[in-house]
Short mmCIF file of C-alpha atoms in Angstrom, two decimals:
data_model
loop_
_atom_site.label_atom_id
_atom_site.label_comp_id
_atom_site.label_asym_id
_atom_site.label_seq_id
_atom_site.Cartn_x
_atom_site.Cartn_y
_atom_site.Cartn_z
CA MET A 1 -60.21 180.59 21.33
CA ASP A 2 -58.16 178.87 23.95
CA ASP A 3 -59.53 181.14 26.70
CA GLU A 4 -63.08 180.33 25.40
CA THR A 5 -62.62 176.60 25.36
CA ALA A 6 -60.55 176.26 28.71
CA PRO A 7 -63.53 176.29 31.10
CA GLN A 8 -65.39 173.68 28.98
CA LYS A 9 -62.35 171.53 28.76
CA GLY A 10 -61.83 171.69 32.57
CA THR A 11 -65.41 170.66 33.04
CA VAL A 12 -65.10 167.62 30.69
CA THR A 13 -61.89 166.49 32.43
CA GLN A 14 -63.52 166.82 35.86
CA ARG A 15 -66.42 164.75 34.60
CA ALA A 16 -63.98 162.09 33.42
CA ILE A 17 -62.18 162.07 36.82
CA GLU A 18 -65.49 161.61 38.59
CA ARG A 19 -66.58 158.77 36.25
CA ILE A 20 -63.28 156.88 36.74
CA LYS A 21 -63.65 157.32 40.51
CA ALA A 22 -67.21 155.99 40.19
CA MET A 23 -66.02 152.98 38.43
CA ILE A 24 -63.52 152.29 41.28
CA ALA A 25 -66.18 152.95 44.01
CA GLU A 26 -68.59 150.65 42.29
CA GLY A 27 -66.13 147.85 41.98
CA ARG A 28 -65.87 147.91 38.14
CA LEU A 29 -62.24 148.72 38.50
CA GLU A 30 -60.50 146.95 41.44
CA PRO A 31 -57.21 147.84 43.32
CA GLY A 32 -54.33 146.63 41.23
CA GLN A 33 -56.41 146.25 38.08
CA ARG A 34 -55.17 147.66 34.71
CA LEU A 35 -57.32 150.33 33.12
CA PRO A 36 -58.54 149.95 29.53
CA THR A 37 -56.40 151.79 27.07
CA GLU A 38 -56.72 155.55 26.86
CA ARG A 39 -58.47 155.26 23.50
CA ASP A 40 -61.01 152.63 24.76
CA LEU A 41 -61.73 154.40 28.03
CA ALA A 42 -62.28 157.74 26.22
CA ALA A 43 -64.70 156.10 23.83
CA GLN A 44 -66.50 154.25 26.77
CA LEU A 45 -67.05 157.50 28.68
CA GLY A 46 -67.73 159.58 25.43
CA ILE A 47 -64.91 162.24 25.89
CA SER A 48 -61.88 163.19 23.96
CA ARG A 49 -58.54 161.41 24.49
CA SER A 50 -56.98 164.66 25.51
CA SER A 51 -59.44 165.16 28.39
CA MET A 52 -58.95 161.50 29.38
CA ARG A 53 -55.21 162.03 29.43
CA GLU A 54 -55.67 164.94 31.78
CA ALA A 55 -57.98 163.02 33.99
CA ILE A 56 -55.59 160.15 34.31
CA ARG A 57 -52.72 162.51 35.05
CA ALA A 58 -54.68 164.18 37.80
CA LEU A 59 -55.64 160.84 39.41
CA THR A 60 -52.12 159.68 39.19
CA VAL A 61 -50.94 162.77 41.15
CA LEU A 62 -53.69 162.00 43.74
CA GLY A 63 -52.33 158.45 44.17
CA VAL A 64 -55.50 156.78 42.73
CA LEU A 65 -53.78 155.50 39.53
CA GLU A 66 -50.24 154.69 38.73
CA ALA A 67 -48.42 154.42 35.39
CA ARG A 68 -46.23 151.37 34.92
CA HIS A 69 -43.71 151.97 32.20
CA GLY A 70 -44.35 149.72 29.20
CA SER A 71 -47.29 148.08 30.91
CA GLY A 72 -50.12 150.73 31.22
CA ILE A 73 -52.21 152.49 33.82
CA TYR A 74 -53.23 150.67 36.93
CA VAL A 75 -55.51 151.35 39.95
CA THR A 76 -53.21 151.65 42.97
CA GLN A 77 -53.78 149.56 46.09
CA LEU A 78 -55.68 152.68 47.41
CA GLU A 79 -53.64 152.76 50.60
CA ALA A 80 -54.67 155.57 53.00
CA GLY A 81 -51.13 156.85 53.07
CA ASP A 82 -50.96 157.23 49.35
CA LEU A 83 -54.42 158.84 48.92
CA LEU A 84 -53.74 161.33 51.70
CA GLU A 85 -50.27 162.42 50.54
CA THR A 86 -51.54 165.59 49.06
CA PHE A 87 -53.05 166.49 52.38
CA GLY A 88 -49.48 166.50 53.75
CA VAL A 89 -48.50 168.98 51.08
CA VAL A 90 -51.26 171.44 52.25
CA ALA A 91 -50.03 170.96 55.81
CA ASP A 92 -46.34 171.49 54.81
CA LEU A 93 -47.04 174.77 53.09
CA SER A 94 -49.31 176.25 55.85
CA ARG A 95 -47.97 179.17 57.90
CA GLY A 96 -49.15 181.33 60.70
CA PRO A 97 -52.83 180.91 61.77
CA ARG A 98 -53.25 178.10 59.34
CA LEU A 99 -50.53 176.11 61.07
CA VAL A 100 -52.35 176.77 64.37
CA GLU A 101 -55.53 175.25 62.78
CA LEU A 102 -53.52 172.23 61.73
CA LEU A 103 -52.20 171.77 65.33
CA GLU A 104 -55.75 172.02 66.51
CA ILE A 105 -56.75 169.20 64.18
CA ARG A 106 -53.77 167.20 65.35
CA ARG A 107 -54.65 167.67 68.98
CA ILE A 108 -58.23 166.25 68.36
CA LEU A 109 -56.95 163.32 66.34
CA GLU A 110 -53.92 162.60 68.41
CA SER A 111 -55.88 162.36 71.65
CA THR A 112 -58.48 160.07 69.90
CA ALA A 113 -55.62 157.88 68.51
CA THR A 114 -53.89 157.74 71.76
CA ALA A 115 -57.06 156.67 73.61
CA LEU A 116 -57.65 153.88 71.00
CA ALA A 117 -53.99 152.83 71.37
CA ALA A 118 -54.31 152.49 75.05
CA ALA A 119 -57.01 149.85 74.71
CA ARG A 120 -55.29 148.10 71.70
CA ILE A 121 -51.57 148.49 72.09
CA THR A 122 -49.59 145.20 72.11
CA GLU A 123 -46.54 144.48 74.33
CA ASP A 124 -44.17 144.77 71.39
CA GLN A 125 -45.67 148.22 70.43
CA LEU A 126 -45.44 149.33 74.09
CA ALA A 127 -41.83 148.34 74.16
CA GLU A 128 -41.25 150.33 70.90
CA VAL A 129 -42.92 153.42 72.50
CA ASP A 130 -40.68 152.94 75.71
CA LYS A 131 -37.57 152.70 73.47
CA HIS A 132 -38.19 156.08 71.81
CA LEU A 133 -39.12 157.65 75.25
CA THR A 134 -35.85 156.29 76.62
CA ALA A 135 -33.88 157.71 73.65
CA MET A 136 -35.52 161.16 74.10
CA ASN A 137 -34.34 161.23 77.71
CA ALA A 138 -30.87 160.28 76.86
CA THR A 139 -29.96 163.15 74.56
CA ASP A 140 -30.10 166.93 74.52
CA ASP A 141 -29.72 167.20 70.70
CA PRO A 142 -32.83 168.91 69.46
CA GLU A 143 -32.87 167.02 66.11
CA GLU A 144 -32.54 163.57 67.83
CA ILE A 145 -35.21 164.52 70.34
CA ILE A 146 -37.68 165.50 67.54
CA ALA A 147 -36.86 162.45 65.48
CA HIS A 148 -37.68 160.09 68.43
CA ASP A 149 -40.82 162.27 69.18
CA LEU A 150 -42.09 161.58 65.63
CA ALA A 151 -41.34 157.94 65.98
CA PHE A 152 -43.03 157.80 69.43
CA HIS A 153 -46.32 159.18 67.94
CA ARG A 154 -46.03 157.06 64.84
CA VAL A 155 -45.98 153.78 66.86
CA ILE A 156 -49.01 154.98 68.89
CA ALA A 157 -50.91 156.01 65.81
CA ALA A 158 -50.32 152.52 64.36
CA ALA A 159 -51.30 150.94 67.61
CA ALA A 160 -54.76 152.70 67.30
CA GLY A 161 -55.53 150.39 64.54
CA ASN A 162 -56.95 152.94 62.07
CA GLU A 163 -54.79 153.29 59.08
CA THR A 164 -56.65 156.41 57.73
CA MET A 165 -56.31 158.27 61.01
CA ALA A 166 -52.64 157.19 61.14
CA ALA A 167 -52.03 158.50 57.62
CA ILE A 168 -53.59 161.89 58.50
CA LEU A 169 -51.60 162.16 61.66
CA GLU A 170 -48.39 161.21 59.79
CA GLY A 171 -48.96 164.30 57.67
CA LEU A 172 -49.76 166.54 60.47
CA SER A 173 -46.99 165.39 62.60
CA SER A 174 -44.07 165.41 60.12
CA ARG A 175 -45.25 168.63 58.39
CA THR A 176 -45.27 170.49 61.77
CA PHE A 177 -41.73 169.41 62.39
CA ARG A 178 -40.53 172.91 62.00
CA ALA A 179 -42.99 174.38 64.60
CA ARG A 180 -41.60 171.81 67.28
CA VAL A 181 -37.97 172.75 66.27
CA TRP A 182 -38.79 176.40 66.55
CA ARG A 183 -40.39 175.99 69.92
CA GLY A 184 -37.58 173.87 71.11
CA TYR A 185 -34.73 176.38 70.19
CA GLN A 186 -36.63 179.44 71.41
CA GLU A 187 -38.51 178.50 74.50
CA GLU A 188 -36.30 177.60 77.40
CA GLY A 189 -37.39 174.32 79.10
CA ALA A 190 -39.53 173.16 76.14
CA PHE A 191 -37.72 169.86 75.74
CA ALA A 192 -38.01 169.17 79.46
CA ARG A 193 -41.75 169.62 79.42
CA THR A 194 -41.89 167.44 76.20
CA ARG A 195 -40.21 164.66 78.05
CA ARG A 196 -42.60 164.94 80.86
CA GLU A 197 -45.63 164.99 78.67
CA HIS A 198 -44.42 161.89 76.71
CA ALA A 199 -43.79 160.10 80.07
CA ALA A 200 -47.46 160.81 81.04
CA ILE A 201 -48.61 159.31 77.67
CA HIS A 202 -46.49 156.29 78.15
CA ARG A 203 -47.89 155.67 81.69
CA ALA A 204 -51.43 155.91 80.44
CA LEU A 205 -50.63 153.38 77.55
CA ALA A 206 -48.88 150.98 80.05
CA ALA A 207 -51.92 151.14 82.29
CA HIS A 208 -54.21 150.60 79.25
CA ASP A 209 -56.32 153.64 80.47
CA PRO A 210 -57.95 155.30 77.37
CA GLU A 211 -59.20 158.42 79.22
CA ALA A 212 -55.86 159.14 80.80
CA ALA A 213 -54.12 158.54 77.40
CA ARG A 214 -56.64 160.92 75.83
CA ALA A 215 -56.10 163.69 78.35
CA ALA A 216 -52.23 163.27 78.31
CA ALA A 217 -52.00 163.42 74.41
CA ALA A 218 -54.41 166.46 74.27
CA ALA A 219 -52.17 168.34 76.88
CA HIS A 220 -49.03 167.48 74.99
CA VAL A 221 -50.21 168.78 71.64
CA GLY A 222 -52.14 171.59 73.29
CA GLU A 223 -48.92 172.98 74.85
CA VAL A 224 -47.38 173.52 71.28
CA GLU A 225 -50.66 174.82 69.95
CA GLN A 226 -51.04 177.46 72.79
CA TRP A 227 -47.42 178.51 72.52
CA LEU A 228 -47.81 179.11 68.84
CA ARG A 229 -51.08 181.00 69.38
CA ALA A 230 -49.30 183.22 71.87
CA ARG A 231 -46.43 183.94 69.45
CA LEU A 232 -48.92 184.88 66.65
CA GLY A 233 -51.04 187.08 68.78
CA PRO A 234 -54.92 187.48 68.40
CA TRP A 235 -56.48 186.54 65.10
CA LYS A 236 -59.90 185.95 63.66
CA PRO A 237 -60.64 183.08 61.23
CA LYS A 238 -62.02 184.11 57.75
CA GLY A 239 -65.50 183.21 56.92
CA PRO A 240 -69.05 184.11 57.98
CA ALA A 241 -68.29 183.79 61.63
CA SER A 242 -65.78 186.69 61.38
CA GLY A 243 -68.19 188.87 59.59
CA ARG A 244 -66.14 189.00 56.40
#
């Protein structure tokens, strides 16, 4: 009987998830607001308490809801970083060709964010970028270089002024950490090129030149992407285009 009822239960739970999301999207539940009790919400939506419990659990994992001990269930502040955290998990678990795809996405977004940052960056943010560039140039320790590399791009993403884009890039940048480590250890001269590429990005930001910043960022991420493509050899993506 469990096998027979499982699909139906999954459908009911999914419907509950969509109904709660709709209540938030329509403003009937606001960020930071406490949800009705599980019993009341289940009655309101016309579903069982067990399905409601599963829906709440799923939305909690996604960062939409949060459980406060002894207080109840609340809508989170719906910050982009929290909502996109599961995206980072997907990126973290990706390997081989899928990692190349993520680097391709990062190249597109990173170049756009850097172009926006060139137009919007403040003097304080530019000084922070310069600080991490100087630190990268002052060490040969791969872990320190990569740590400042991550911080360098994090400041730029914040300067772009788009929190959602910054959250996506945070997932892509930190989760591709091992790819940059691998490249740095195995390809002679990789860190020297990385320093030059970062310097080019910094110059474009300091000049407030969006197009130069876009090109410099695309070239920087593209170097890693092309290196990884070469290491993996030729491959075809799955899907209709590949004839599969």
